[in-house]
Coordinates of C-alpha atoms in Angstrom, one line a residue:
X1089 CA 0.0 0.0 0.0
X1090 CA 1.3 3.5 -0.7
X1091 CA 2.5 5.4 2.3
X1092 CA 0.2 8.5 2.5
X1093 CA -1.5 10.7 5.0
X1094 CA -4.1 13.4 4.5
X1095 CA -3.6 17.0 5.5
X1096 CA -6.5 19.3 6.2
X1097 CA -7.7 21.6 3.5
X1098 CA -7.8 25.3 4.1
X1099 CA -11.5 25.2 3.7
X1100 CA -13.8 22.4 4.6
X1101 CA -16.5 22.3 3.0
X1102 CA -23.8 30.8 -39.8
X1103 CA -27.7 30.4 -43.8
X1104 CA -26.3 29.4 -47.1
X1105 CA -28.0 26.1 -48.2
X1106 CA -26.1 23.0 -49.4
X1107 CA -23.2 23.4 -51.8
X1108 CA -21.6 20.8 -54.1
X1109 CA -17.8 20.6 -53.8
X1110 CA -15.7 18.9 -56.5
X1111 CA -14.0 15.7 -55.3
X1112 CA -10.6 16.9 -56.5
X1113 CA -10.9 20.2 -54.6
X1114 CA -11.8 18.4 -51.4
X1115 CA -9.0 15.9 -51.6
X1116 CA -6.5 18.6 -52.4
X1117 CA -7.7 20.5 -49.3
X1118 CA -7.3 17.3 -47.3
X1119 CA -3.6 17.0 -48.3
X1120 CA -4.3 13.6 -50.0
X1121 CA -3.5 13.1 -53.7
X1122 CA -3.7 9.8 -55.5
X1123 CA -3.4 6.3 -54.2
X1124 CA 0.1 6.9 -53.0
X1125 CA -1.2 9.4 -50.4
X1126 CA 1.2 12.2 -51.4
X1127 CA 0.5 15.4 -49.5
X1128 CA -0.1 19.0 -50.7
X1129 CA -0.6 22.3 -49.0
X1130 CA -3.8 22.7 -46.9
X1131 CA -5.2 25.6 -49.0
X1132 CA -7.9 28.0 -48.0
X1133 CA -11.4 26.8 -49.2
X1134 CA -14.1 29.2 -48.0
X1135 CA -17.9 29.3 -47.9
X1136 CA -19.7 31.5 -50.3
X1137 CA -19.8 34.4 -47.8
X1138 CA -16.0 34.3 -47.6
X1139 CA -15.9 33.1 -44.0
X1140 CA -14.3 29.7 -43.2
X1141 CA -16.8 27.2 -42.0
X1142 CA -16.8 26.8 -38.2
X1143 CA -14.9 30.1 -38.1
X1144 CA -12.6 30.9 -35.3
X1145 CA -11.3 34.5 -35.2
X1146 CA -8.1 34.6 -33.2
X1147 CA -6.9 37.6 -31.4
X1148 CA -4.7 40.0 -33.4
X1149 CA -1.0 38.9 -33.2
X1150 CA 0.0 42.4 -32.4
X1151 CA -1.9 42.3 -29.1
X1152 CA -1.6 38.7 -27.9
X1153 CA -3.8 37.8 -25.0
X1154 CA -4.9 41.4 -24.6
X1155 CA -8.3 40.3 -23.3
X1156 CA -7.0 37.7 -20.9
X1157 CA -7.4 39.0 -17.3
X1158 CA -4.7 37.9 -14.9
X1159 CA -5.1 37.7 -11.2
X1160 CA -2.9 39.8 -8.9
X1161 CA 0.0 38.1 -7.2
X1162 CA -1.1 36.3 -4.1
X1163 CA 0.1 37.1 -0.6
X1164 CA 0.6 33.4 -0.1
X1165 CA -0.8 29.9 -0.9
X1166 CA -4.5 29.9 -1.5
X1167 CA -7.0 27.1 -2.2
X1168 CA -9.4 29.6 -3.9
X1169 CA -10.8 28.2 -7.2
X1170 CA -9.4 24.7 -6.7
X1171 CA -10.7 21.4 -5.5
X1172 CA -9.1 22.0 -2.2
X1173 CA -11.9 24.5 -1.6
X1174 CA -14.9 22.7 -3.1
X1175 CA -15.8 20.0 -5.7
X1176 CA -19.0 19.7 -7.8
X1177 CA -21.3 17.3 -6.0
X1178 CA -24.8 16.0 -6.8
X1179 CA -28.0 17.2 -5.2
X1180 CA -30.3 14.3 -4.4
X1181 CA -29.6 10.6 -4.7
X1182 CA -31.7 9.4 -7.7
X1183 CA -32.6 10.5 -11.3
X1184 CA -31.1 13.4 -13.1
X1185 CA -29.1 15.4 -10.6
X1186 CA -28.2 19.0 -10.5
X1187 CA -24.8 19.9 -9.0
X1188 CA -23.7 22.2 -6.2
X1189 CA -20.6 22.9 -4.2
X1190 CA -19.4 19.9 -2.2
X1191 CA -16.5 19.4 0.2
X1192 CA -13.0 19.9 -1.1
X1193 CA -10.5 17.1 -1.6
X1194 CA -7.7 17.0 1.0
X1195 CA -4.0 17.1 0.1
X1196 CA -2.3 13.8 0.6
X1197 CA 1.4 13.5 1.3
X1198 CA 3.0 10.6 -0.4
X1199 CA 6.4 9.4 0.8
X1200 CA 7.1 6.3 -1.3
X1201 CA 10.2 8.0 -2.9
X1202 CA 11.4 10.1 0.0
X1203 CA 10.5 11.0 3.6
X1204 CA 8.8 14.3 4.4
X1205 CA 11.1 16.4 6.6
X1206 CA 9.4 18.2 9.4
X1207 CA 11.0 21.6 8.7
X1208 CA 10.8 21.4 4.9
X1209 CA 8.5 24.4 4.6
X1210 CA 11.0 26.7 6.4
X1211 CA 13.8 26.0 3.8
X1212 CA 11.6 25.6 0.7
X1213 CA 12.5 27.3 -2.6
X1214 CA 9.9 27.3 -5.3
X1215 CA 11.3 26.2 -8.7
X1216 CA 8.3 26.2 -10.9
X1217 CA 4.5 26.4 -11.0
X1218 CA 2.5 25.4 -14.1
X1219 CA -0.9 24.0 -15.3
X1220 CA -1.4 20.6 -16.9
X1221 CA -4.4 20.3 -19.2
X1222 CA -5.2 17.2 -21.3
X1223 CA -7.8 15.5 -23.4
X1224 CA -10.0 18.5 -24.1
X1225 CA -11.4 16.7 -27.2
X1226 CA -12.9 19.7 -28.9
X1227 CA -15.5 18.0 -31.1
X1228 CA -17.2 18.9 -34.4
X1229 CA -20.3 17.1 -33.5
X1230 CA -21.6 17.2 -37.1
X1231 CA -18.5 15.6 -38.6
X1232 CA -19.3 12.7 -41.0
X1233 CA -16.6 10.4 -39.8
X1234 CA -17.7 10.1 -36.2
X1235 CA -18.5 6.8 -34.6
X1236 CA -21.7 7.8 -32.7
X1237 CA -23.6 4.8 -34.0
X1238 CA -21.5 2.6 -31.8
X1239 CA -23.8 3.7 -29.0
X1240 CA -26.2 1.0 -30.2
X1241 CA -24.0 -1.4 -28.1
X1242 CA -22.4 0.9 -25.5
X1243 CA -23.9 4.1 -24.0
X1244 CA -20.4 5.6 -23.5
X1245 CA -19.7 5.5 -27.2
X1246 CA -21.5 8.9 -27.5
X1247 CA -21.7 11.6 -24.8
X1248 CA -24.7 13.9 -24.3
X1249 CA -22.3 16.8 -23.4
X1250 CA -20.3 16.7 -26.6
X1251 CA -21.8 19.8 -28.3
X1252 CA -20.3 21.9 -25.5
X1253 CA -16.6 21.0 -25.5
X1254 CA -15.6 24.4 -26.7
X1255 CA -17.6 26.1 -23.9
X1256 CA -16.0 23.8 -21.4
X1257 CA -12.4 24.6 -22.5
X1258 CA -13.1 28.3 -22.6
X1259 CA -14.4 28.1 -19.1
X1260 CA -11.3 26.2 -18.0
X1261 CA -9.1 29.0 -19.5
X1262 CA -11.1 31.5 -17.5
X1263 CA -10.5 29.5 -14.3
X1264 CA -6.7 29.3 -14.9
X1265 CA -6.6 33.1 -15.6
X1266 CA -8.4 33.7 -12.3
X1267 CA -6.1 31.6 -10.1
X1268 CA -4.1 33.7 -7.7
X1269 CA -1.0 31.5 -8.0
X1270 CA 0.1 28.0 -7.0
X1271 CA -2.3 26.8 -4.3
X1272 CA 0.5 25.2 -2.4
X1273 CA 3.3 27.8 -2.7
X1274 CA 1.6 31.0 -3.9
X1275 CA 4.1 31.3 -6.8
X1276 CA 2.7 32.8 -10.0
X1277 CA 2.0 30.3 -12.7
X1278 CA 4.9 30.1 -15.2
X1279 CA 3.1 28.3 -18.1
X1280 CA 0.5 25.7 -19.2
X1281 CA 1.0 22.4 -21.0
X1282 CA -1.7 20.5 -22.8
X1283 CA -0.8 16.8 -23.4
X1284 CA -2.8 15.9 -26.5
X1285 CA -6.2 14.9 -27.7
X1286 CA -6.8 18.7 -27.9
X1287 CA -9.2 17.8 -30.8
X1288 CA -11.3 14.8 -31.5
X1289 CA -11.7 14.1 -35.2
X1290 CA -8.5 15.4 -36.7
X1291 CA -10.0 18.2 -38.7
X1292 CA -9.0 21.8 -39.5
X1293 CA -12.0 23.4 -37.8
X1294 CA -11.3 21.7 -34.5
X1295 CA -7.7 22.7 -34.6
X1296 CA -8.7 26.3 -35.2
X1297 CA -11.2 26.2 -32.3
X1298 CA -8.5 24.8 -30.0
X1299 CA -5.8 27.3 -30.9
X1300 CA -8.3 30.2 -30.5
X1301 CA -9.6 29.0 -27.2
X1302 CA -6.0 28.8 -25.9
X1303 CA -4.7 32.1 -27.4
X1304 CA -7.9 34.2 -27.4
X1305 CA -10.6 35.3 -29.9
X1306 CA -14.1 34.5 -31.2
X1307 CA -15.2 30.9 -32.0
X1308 CA -18.2 29.6 -33.8
X1309 CA -18.2 25.9 -33.1
X1310 CA -20.4 25.0 -36.1
X1311 CA -19.6 23.3 -39.5
X1312 CA -21.7 22.3 -42.5
X1313 CA -24.9 24.4 -42.9
X1314 CA -24.3 27.6 -41.0
X1315 CA -28.0 28.1 -40.7
X1316 CA -28.9 24.7 -39.3
X1317 CA -27.7 21.9 -37.1
X1318 CA -27.2 18.5 -38.9
X1319 CA -25.9 16.2 -36.2
X1320 CA -27.4 13.3 -34.2
X1321 CA -29.1 15.5 -31.6
X1322 CA -31.7 16.7 -34.1
X1323 CA -32.0 13.3 -36.0
X1324 CA -35.2 12.1 -34.3
X1325 CA -33.4 8.9 -33.2
X1326 CA -34.0 7.8 -29.6
X1327 CA -30.5 6.4 -29.6
X1328 CA -29.3 9.9 -28.8
X1329 CA -30.4 12.7 -26.4
X1330 CA -32.7 15.0 -28.4
X1331 CA -32.7 18.1 -26.3
X1332 CA -35.5 19.8 -28.2
X1333 CA -37.7 16.8 -28.9
X1334 CA -39.8 14.8 -26.5
X1335 CA -38.5 11.4 -27.6
X1336 CA -38.1 8.4 -25.4
X1337 CA -34.7 6.8 -25.3
X1338 CA -31.8 5.9 -23.0
X1339 CA -31.1 9.6 -22.2
X1340 CA -34.7 10.6 -21.6
X1341 CA -35.0 7.6 -19.2
X1342 CA -32.0 9.0 -17.4
X1343 CA -33.8 12.3 -17.0
X1344 CA -31.8 14.4 -19.4
X1345 CA -33.7 17.6 -19.7
X1346 CA -35.8 19.3 -22.4
X1347 CA -33.8 22.4 -23.5
X1348 CA -35.5 24.5 -26.2
X1349 CA -32.9 26.5 -28.2
X1350 CA -30.0 24.3 -27.0
X1351 CA -28.6 23.4 -30.4
X1352 CA -28.6 27.0 -31.8
X1353 CA -26.9 28.2 -28.6
X1354 CA -24.3 25.4 -28.6
X1355 CA -23.3 26.2 -32.2
X1356 CA -23.4 30.0 -31.7
X1357 CA -20.4 32.3 -31.3
X1358 CA -18.5 32.7 -28.1
X1359 CA -15.3 34.4 -27.1
X1360 CA -12.3 33.1 -25.3
X1361 CA -10.0 35.4 -23.4
X1362 CA -7.1 33.2 -24.1
X1363 CA -4.6 32.1 -21.5
X1364 CA -2.7 34.9 -19.8
X1365 CA 0.4 32.7 -19.4
X1366 CA 2.7 31.0 -22.0
X1367 CA 1.5 27.6 -23.1
X1368 CA 2.9 24.5 -24.9
X1369 CA 1.2 21.8 -26.9
X1370 CA 1.7 18.0 -27.1
X1371 CA 0.1 15.9 -29.8
X1372 CA -2.3 13.0 -29.1
X1373 CA -3.8 10.2 -31.2
X1374 CA -7.1 12.1 -31.8
X1375 CA -5.2 15.1 -33.1
X1376 CA -3.6 13.2 -36.1
X1377 CA -5.7 10.0 -36.7
X1378 CA -9.2 9.4 -38.0
X1379 CA -11.4 9.2 -34.9
X1380 CA -8.2 8.7 -32.9
X1381 CA -7.6 5.3 -34.4
X1382 CA -6.9 5.1 -38.2
X1383 CA -4.4 6.6 -40.6
X1384 CA -5.8 9.1 -43.0
X1385 CA -6.3 7.9 -46.6
X1386 CA -8.2 9.3 -49.6
X1387 CA -11.5 7.5 -48.7
X1388 CA -11.7 8.9 -45.1
X1389 CA -10.5 12.3 -46.3
X1390 CA -13.3 12.5 -48.9
X1391 CA -15.9 11.3 -46.5
X1392 CA -14.9 13.9 -43.9
X1393 CA -15.5 16.9 -46.2
X1394 CA -18.4 15.2 -48.1
X1395 CA -22.2 15.2 -47.9
X1396 CA -23.0 11.8 -46.4
X1397 CA -23.1 10.7 -42.8
X1398 CA -24.1 7.5 -41.0
X1399 CA -26.3 8.0 -38.0
X1400 CA -27.3 4.5 -36.8
X1401 CA -26.3 0.9 -37.0
X1402 CA -27.7 -2.4 -35.9
X1403 CA -26.5 -3.4 -32.5
X1404 CA -24.7 -6.6 -33.6
X1405 CA -22.7 -4.7 -36.2
X1406 CA -22.0 -1.9 -33.8
X1407 CA -20.6 -4.4 -31.3
X1408 CA -18.4 -6.1 -33.9
X1409 CA -17.1 -2.7 -35.0
X1410 CA -16.4 -1.6 -31.5
X1411 CA -14.4 -4.8 -30.8
X1412 CA -12.3 -4.2 -33.9
X1413 CA -11.5 -0.6 -32.8
X1414 CA -10.6 -1.7 -29.3
X1415 CA -8.2 -4.4 -30.6
X1416 CA -6.1 -1.7 -32.3
X1417 CA -4.9 -4.1 -35.0
X1418 CA -6.8 -2.8 -38.0
X1419 CA -4.8 0.4 -38.1
X1420 CA -5.8 1.2 -41.7
X1421 CA -9.5 1.0 -40.9
X1422 CA -10.3 -1.7 -43.4
X1423 CA -13.3 -3.0 -41.3
X1424 CA -14.7 0.5 -40.9
X1425 CA -14.3 1.2 -44.7
X1426 CA -16.3 -2.0 -45.5
X1427 CA -19.0 -1.1 -42.9
X1428 CA -19.5 2.4 -44.3
X1429 CA -19.6 1.3 -47.9
X1430 CA -22.0 -1.5 -46.9
X1431 CA -24.4 1.0 -45.3
X1432 CA -24.2 3.7 -47.9
X1433 CA -28.0 3.7 -48.3
X1434 CA -28.4 4.3 -44.6
X1435 CA -26.5 7.5 -44.7
X1436 CA -28.2 10.8 -44.6
X1437 CA -27.4 13.9 -46.6
X1438 CA -25.5 16.7 -44.9
X1439 CA -23.9 19.9 -46.0
X1440 CA -20.3 19.3 -47.2
X1441 CA -17.6 21.4 -45.6
X1442 CA -13.9 21.7 -46.4
X1443 CA -13.3 22.9 -42.9
X1444 CA -13.5 19.3 -41.8
X1445 CA -10.4 18.4 -43.8
X1446 CA -8.0 16.1 -41.9
X1447 CA -4.5 17.5 -41.3
X1448 CA -1.2 15.7 -41.7
X1449 CA 1.1 15.7 -38.7
X1450 CA 3.1 18.5 -40.3
X1451 CA 0.0 20.6 -41.0
X1452 CA -1.2 20.2 -37.4
X1453 CA 2.1 21.5 -36.0
X1454 CA 2.3 24.2 -38.6
X1455 CA -1.0 25.6 -37.4
X1456 CA 0.6 26.3 -34.1
X1457 CA 3.2 28.5 -35.9
X1458 CA 0.6 30.8 -37.3
X1459 CA 1.3 34.2 -35.7
X1460 CA -2.5 34.7 -35.2
X1461 CA -2.3 32.0 -32.5
X1462 CA 0.8 33.2 -30.7
X1463 CA -1.2 34.7 -27.8
X1464 CA 1.2 35.0 -24.8
X1465 CA 3.7 32.7 -26.6
X1466 CA 5.9 31.2 -27.2
X1467 CA 5.7 31.3 -31.0
X1468 CA 4.7 27.8 -32.1
X1469 CA 3.9 26.7 -28.5
X1470 CA 6.9 24.4 -28.6
X1471 CA 6.9 23.5 -32.3
X1472 CA 9.5 25.3 -34.5
X1473 CA 9.9 25.7 -38.2
X1474 CA 13.0 23.5 -38.0
X1475 CA 11.3 20.6 -36.1
X1476 CA 8.2 20.8 -38.4
X1477 CA 10.4 20.7 -41.5
X1478 CA 12.0 17.5 -40.1
X1479 CA 8.6 16.0 -39.4
X1480 CA 9.4 16.0 -35.7
X1481 CA 6.6 16.7 -33.2
X1482 CA 8.7 16.3 -30.1
X1483 CA 10.9 19.0 -28.6
X1484 CA 12.5 20.3 -25.4
X1485 CA 12.1 23.8 -23.8
X1486 CA 13.5 25.6 -20.9
X1487 CA 10.7 26.5 -18.5
X1488 CA 9.9 30.2 -18.5
X1489 CA 10.6 32.0 -15.2
X1490 CA 8.2 34.3 -13.5
X1491 CA 8.1 37.8 -12.1
X1492 CA 8.7 36.5 -8.6
X1493 CA 12.3 35.5 -9.5
X1494 CA 11.8 31.8 -9.1
X1495 CA 14.5 29.4 -10.0
X1496 CA 12.6 28.1 -13.0
X1497 CA 15.6 28.6 -15.3
X1498 CA 16.9 25.3 -13.8
X1499 CA 13.8 23.3 -15.1
X1500 CA 13.6 21.8 -18.6
X1501 CA 10.4 20.4 -20.2
X1502 CA 10.5 17.6 -22.8
X1503 CA 7.4 17.0 -24.9
X1504 CA 7.2 13.6 -26.6
X1505 CA 5.1 12.4 -29.6
X1506 CA 3.7 9.0 -28.5
X1507 CA 1.2 8.8 -31.4
X1508 CA 1.5 6.2 -34.2
X1509 CA 1.0 8.0 -37.6
X1510 CA 0.3 4.6 -39.2
X1511 CA -2.8 4.2 -36.9
X1512 CA -3.6 2.7 -33.5
X1513 CA -5.1 4.5 -30.5
X1514 CA -2.3 3.2 -28.2
X1515 CA 1.1 4.8 -27.6
X1516 CA 4.1 4.2 -29.8
X1517 CA 7.7 5.4 -29.5
X1518 CA 10.2 4.5 -32.2
X1519 CA 13.9 4.1 -31.6
X1520 CA 15.0 7.5 -33.1
X1521 CA 12.8 9.4 -30.7
X1522 CA 14.1 7.4 -27.7
X1523 CA 17.7 8.0 -28.8
X1524 CA 16.9 11.8 -29.0
X1525 CA 15.3 11.7 -25.6
X1526 CA 18.4 10.0 -24.1
X1527 CA 20.6 12.7 -25.6
X1528 CA 18.4 15.5 -24.3
X1529 CA 18.4 14.1 -20.8
X1530 CA 22.2 13.8 -20.9
X1531 CA 22.5 17.4 -22.2
X1532 CA 20.3 18.6 -19.4
X1533 CA 21.9 16.5 -16.6
X1534 CA 22.3 19.6 -14.3
X1535 CA 18.6 20.5 -14.7
X1536 CA 15.4 19.2 -13.2
X1537 CA 13.5 17.6 -16.1
X1538 CA 9.7 17.2 -16.6
X1539 CA 8.7 14.8 -19.4
X1540 CA 5.3 15.3 -21.1
X1541 CA 3.4 12.9 -23.4
X1542 CA -0.1 12.0 -24.3
X1543 CA 0.0 8.3 -23.5
X1544 CA 0.8 6.9 -20.1
X1545 CA 3.0 3.9 -19.5
X1546 CA 0.1 1.5 -19.3
X1547 CA -1.2 2.5 -22.8
X1548 CA 2.1 2.4 -24.7
X1549 CA 2.7 -1.2 -25.8
X1550 CA 5.4 -0.1 -28.4
X1551 CA 8.3 1.5 -26.8
X1552 CA 6.7 2.0 -23.4
X1553 CA 9.1 -0.2 -21.5
X1554 CA 12.1 1.3 -23.3
X1555 CA 10.8 4.8 -22.4
X1556 CA 10.7 3.9 -18.7
X1557 CA 14.2 2.4 -18.9
X1558 CA 15.5 5.7 -20.4
X1559 CA 13.8 7.8 -17.8
X1560 CA 15.1 5.6 -15.0
X1561 CA 18.7 5.9 -16.2
X1562 CA 18.6 9.7 -15.7
X1563 CA 18.4 10.9 -12.1
X1564 CA 17.4 14.5 -13.3
X1565 CA 13.9 13.3 -14.3
X1566 CA 11.5 14.5 -11.7
X1567 CA 8.1 13.6 -13.3
X1568 CA 6.4 12.2 -16.3
X1569 CA 3.0 13.8 -17.0
X1570 CA 0.5 12.4 -19.4
X1571 CA -3.2 11.8 -20.1
X1572 CA -5.2 9.6 -22.6
X1573 CA -6.9 7.4 -20.0
X1574 CA -9.2 10.2 -18.8
X1575 CA -8.3 9.2 -15.3
X1576 CA -6.4 10.7 -12.4
X1577 CA -3.6 8.4 -11.4
X1578 CA -0.2 9.0 -9.7
X1579 CA 2.4 6.3 -9.5
X1580 CA 6.0 6.1 -8.3
X1581 CA 8.4 5.0 -11.0
X1582 CA 11.9 4.3 -9.8
X1583 CA 13.2 7.8 -8.7
X1584 CA 10.4 9.9 -10.3
X1585 CA 6.6 10.2 -10.4
X1586 CA 4.3 9.4 -13.2
X1587 CA 1.3 11.8 -13.1
X1588 CA -1.8 11.1 -15.2
X1589 CA -4.5 13.7 -15.3
X1590 CA -8.2 13.3 -16.0
X1591 CA -9.8 14.7 -19.2
X1592 CA -11.8 17.8 -19.8
X1593 CA -14.5 16.0 -21.7
X1594 CA -15.6 13.3 -19.2
X1595 CA -16.6 13.7 -15.6
X1596 CA -15.0 15.1 -13.5
X1597 CA -13.6 17.5 -16.1
X1598 CA -10.3 18.6 -14.4
X1599 CA -7.0 20.3 -15.0
X1600 CA -4.1 20.1 -12.6
X1601 CA -1.8 22.8 -11.1
X1602 CA 1.7 21.4 -10.5
X1603 CA 4.3 23.1 -8.3
X1604 CA 7.9 22.0 -7.9
X1605 CA 9.9 23.1 -4.9
X1606 CA 13.3 22.3 -3.4
X1607 CA 13.0 21.6 0.3
X1608 CA 16.6 22.5 1.1
X1609 CA 17.0 19.1 2.8
X1610 CA 17.9 16.9 -0.1
X1611 CA 14.3 16.4 -1.1
X1612 CA 12.0 17.9 -3.7
X1613 CA 8.2 18.3 -3.4
X1614 CA 5.8 18.1 -6.3
X1615 CA 2.4 19.6 -5.4
X1616 CA -0.5 18.6 -7.5
X1617 CA -3.9 20.3 -7.2
X1618 CA -6.9 19.6 -9.4
X1619 CA -9.0 22.5 -10.7
X1620 CA -12.5 22.6 -12.2
X1621 CA -13.7 25.1 -14.8
X1622 CA -15.0 28.6 -13.8
X1623 CA -18.6 27.6 -14.8
X1624 CA -21.2 27.8 -12.0
X1625 CA -22.2 24.5 -10.5
X1626 CA -25.8 25.0 -11.7
X1627 CA -27.2 27.1 -14.5
X1628 CA -30.5 28.9 -14.1
X1629 CA -33.4 27.3 -16.1
X1630 CA -33.7 28.8 -19.6
X1631 CA -30.2 30.3 -19.4
X1632 CA -28.2 29.5 -22.6
X1633 CA -25.4 31.9 -22.2
X1634 CA -21.8 30.6 -22.7
X1635 CA -21.2 30.4 -19.0
X1636 CA -24.5 28.5 -18.4
X1637 CA -23.6 26.1 -21.3
X1638 CA -20.3 25.4 -19.7
X1639 CA -22.2 24.6 -16.5
X1640 CA -24.5 22.3 -18.4
X1641 CA -21.4 20.7 -19.9
X1642 CA -20.3 19.6 -16.4
X1643 CA -23.8 18.6 -15.4
X1644 CA -24.5 16.5 -18.5
X1645 CA -21.1 14.8 -18.1
X1646 CA -22.1 13.8 -14.5
X1647 CA -25.5 12.5 -15.6
X1648 CA -24.2 10.7 -18.8
X1649 CA -25.4 7.1 -19.1
X1650 CA -22.6 4.8 -18.4
X1651 CA -20.5 7.4 -16.5
X1652 CA -17.4 5.9 -14.8
X1653 CA -16.9 7.0 -11.2
X1654 CA -13.3 5.7 -11.2
X1655 CA -12.0 8.5 -13.4
X1656 CA -11.6 10.9 -10.5
X1657 CA -9.1 8.5 -9.0
X1658 CA -8.4 7.9 -5.3
X1659 CA -7.4 10.7 -2.9
X1660 CA -3.7 10.0 -3.5
X1661 CA -4.2 10.6 -7.2
X1662 CA -5.7 14.1 -6.9
X1663 CA -4.4 16.7 -4.6
X1664 CA -1.0 15.6 -3.3
X1665 CA 2.5 16.5 -2.1
X1666 CA 4.8 14.0 -3.8
X1667 CA 8.2 13.7 -2.1
X1668 CA 11.3 12.6 -4.0
X1669 CA 15.1 12.8 -3.5
X1670 CA 17.2 15.5 -5.2
X1671 CA 19.6 13.0 -6.8
X1672 CA 21.8 15.2 -9.1
X1673 CA 24.0 18.3 -8.9
X1674 CA 21.6 21.1 -9.5
X1675 CA 22.9 24.1 -11.5
X1676 CA 23.2 27.2 -9.3
X1677 CA 23.5 25.2 -6.0

């Protein structure tokens, strides 16, 4: 059993009709040409009114993050706005439940890797304070290559809250901007890192929404017909929650509410202030694969931007397809291609949209380099023109310092690419990247190193053991932070900690503040504190404002059929102080 003990918390308790787009134009936009799969430039294909579908209007590069409010420097540590103070909790015990403020989660001290000295707070020096975000899964809910029909066999294959992912991320950005500093040390936040699955369907619109939400600007989370919604939630199918139709079905039996005007509001324009601190980006499997599983080819690219969409499937076929996806062996999507072609007559007509074009790995990284998305920086958010030209989506960076004069110059971050461009939802690290990582860790032997990736050790069958071996050889590694599993989990790994953070899309919808401090006694402390979005716990009836929709996002996630309670983790996976030994000669000491 892990050695842990709880400490008390500081507080107890837009209309243009359908358009026909030439196949060649769409495939060119998709970066797919011919059977060989050669790539071309993304191109700018616009709607008739000249505005890109699903438009996101980023903040002007000359005034990055101008609208982002930043909180004043704190007088000291504060639990305000974190789960130390309060956590969303259900009201009532049965049926559809509204949420309210519940008791906060305590901080748990974990000593598996080093003992906690009694006077460590007196000698402590803060080295770094940052925010870990992961698995935002910004979703184009009208995208033709979604797998919603798998819900015929598994309720969790489609979520009733999915139309509100942009609202949820914007609200999380607002929360981060409002934090008064590190809740354990009071140090101002140095940066944020998002560890992949920032998008869901690998499409240009979703990438633009993500970059705008993070850097600031206006977002219209809508594709296809700008004057009408064409997704499953207005399909008349009881398989899905129909918020504006009194249909029986699994969601209605779970009490999901009748919300007139919901779909227009969910696809309407909203504005993100953008983060007020620098931020970095790590790639995940949903960012560069079809549905997070399959390599992009001409068939899937054409389907994505085309005018046909499959809404339902017999349960037996859904079960077989789900099993194929979970196995991860059909990386080229042969079974899915056969299924979709076999059900061509079942498909419904939707408005085609080039904004749904899938991006190559290089195009995904290049989008981060657009000056319109620089925000508070850094330019490229970790990706550089050189690394993109090399086709390399992994990099290292020296952690930015902060105005308080922290020793963050002695901390280096390393962002890995654990996705498999050939397909597979599971993690994959090839030998060249592992050799690069070994060299980087050697080069930064006198720094504390934080390693970031999308996949955790338990979801990386190719190269995962080798990665752990490399990290264990280098005593300067302090922590490995990741996501993918949508679950909070913290484990000791040799001399460092592996910290996995829950997603933004599934309950309990969290991010995590991480603070690194030198205790002056030969040990380091890593403080982890979970935070919820800034949305109110409950929206007023009839309120469809962006803030209220962000609140509904959380509430719907809690009430989603098939919700998993284990994703929040155990107390020692949430708010913690993780002790470890300072095992190397630290520069400047």
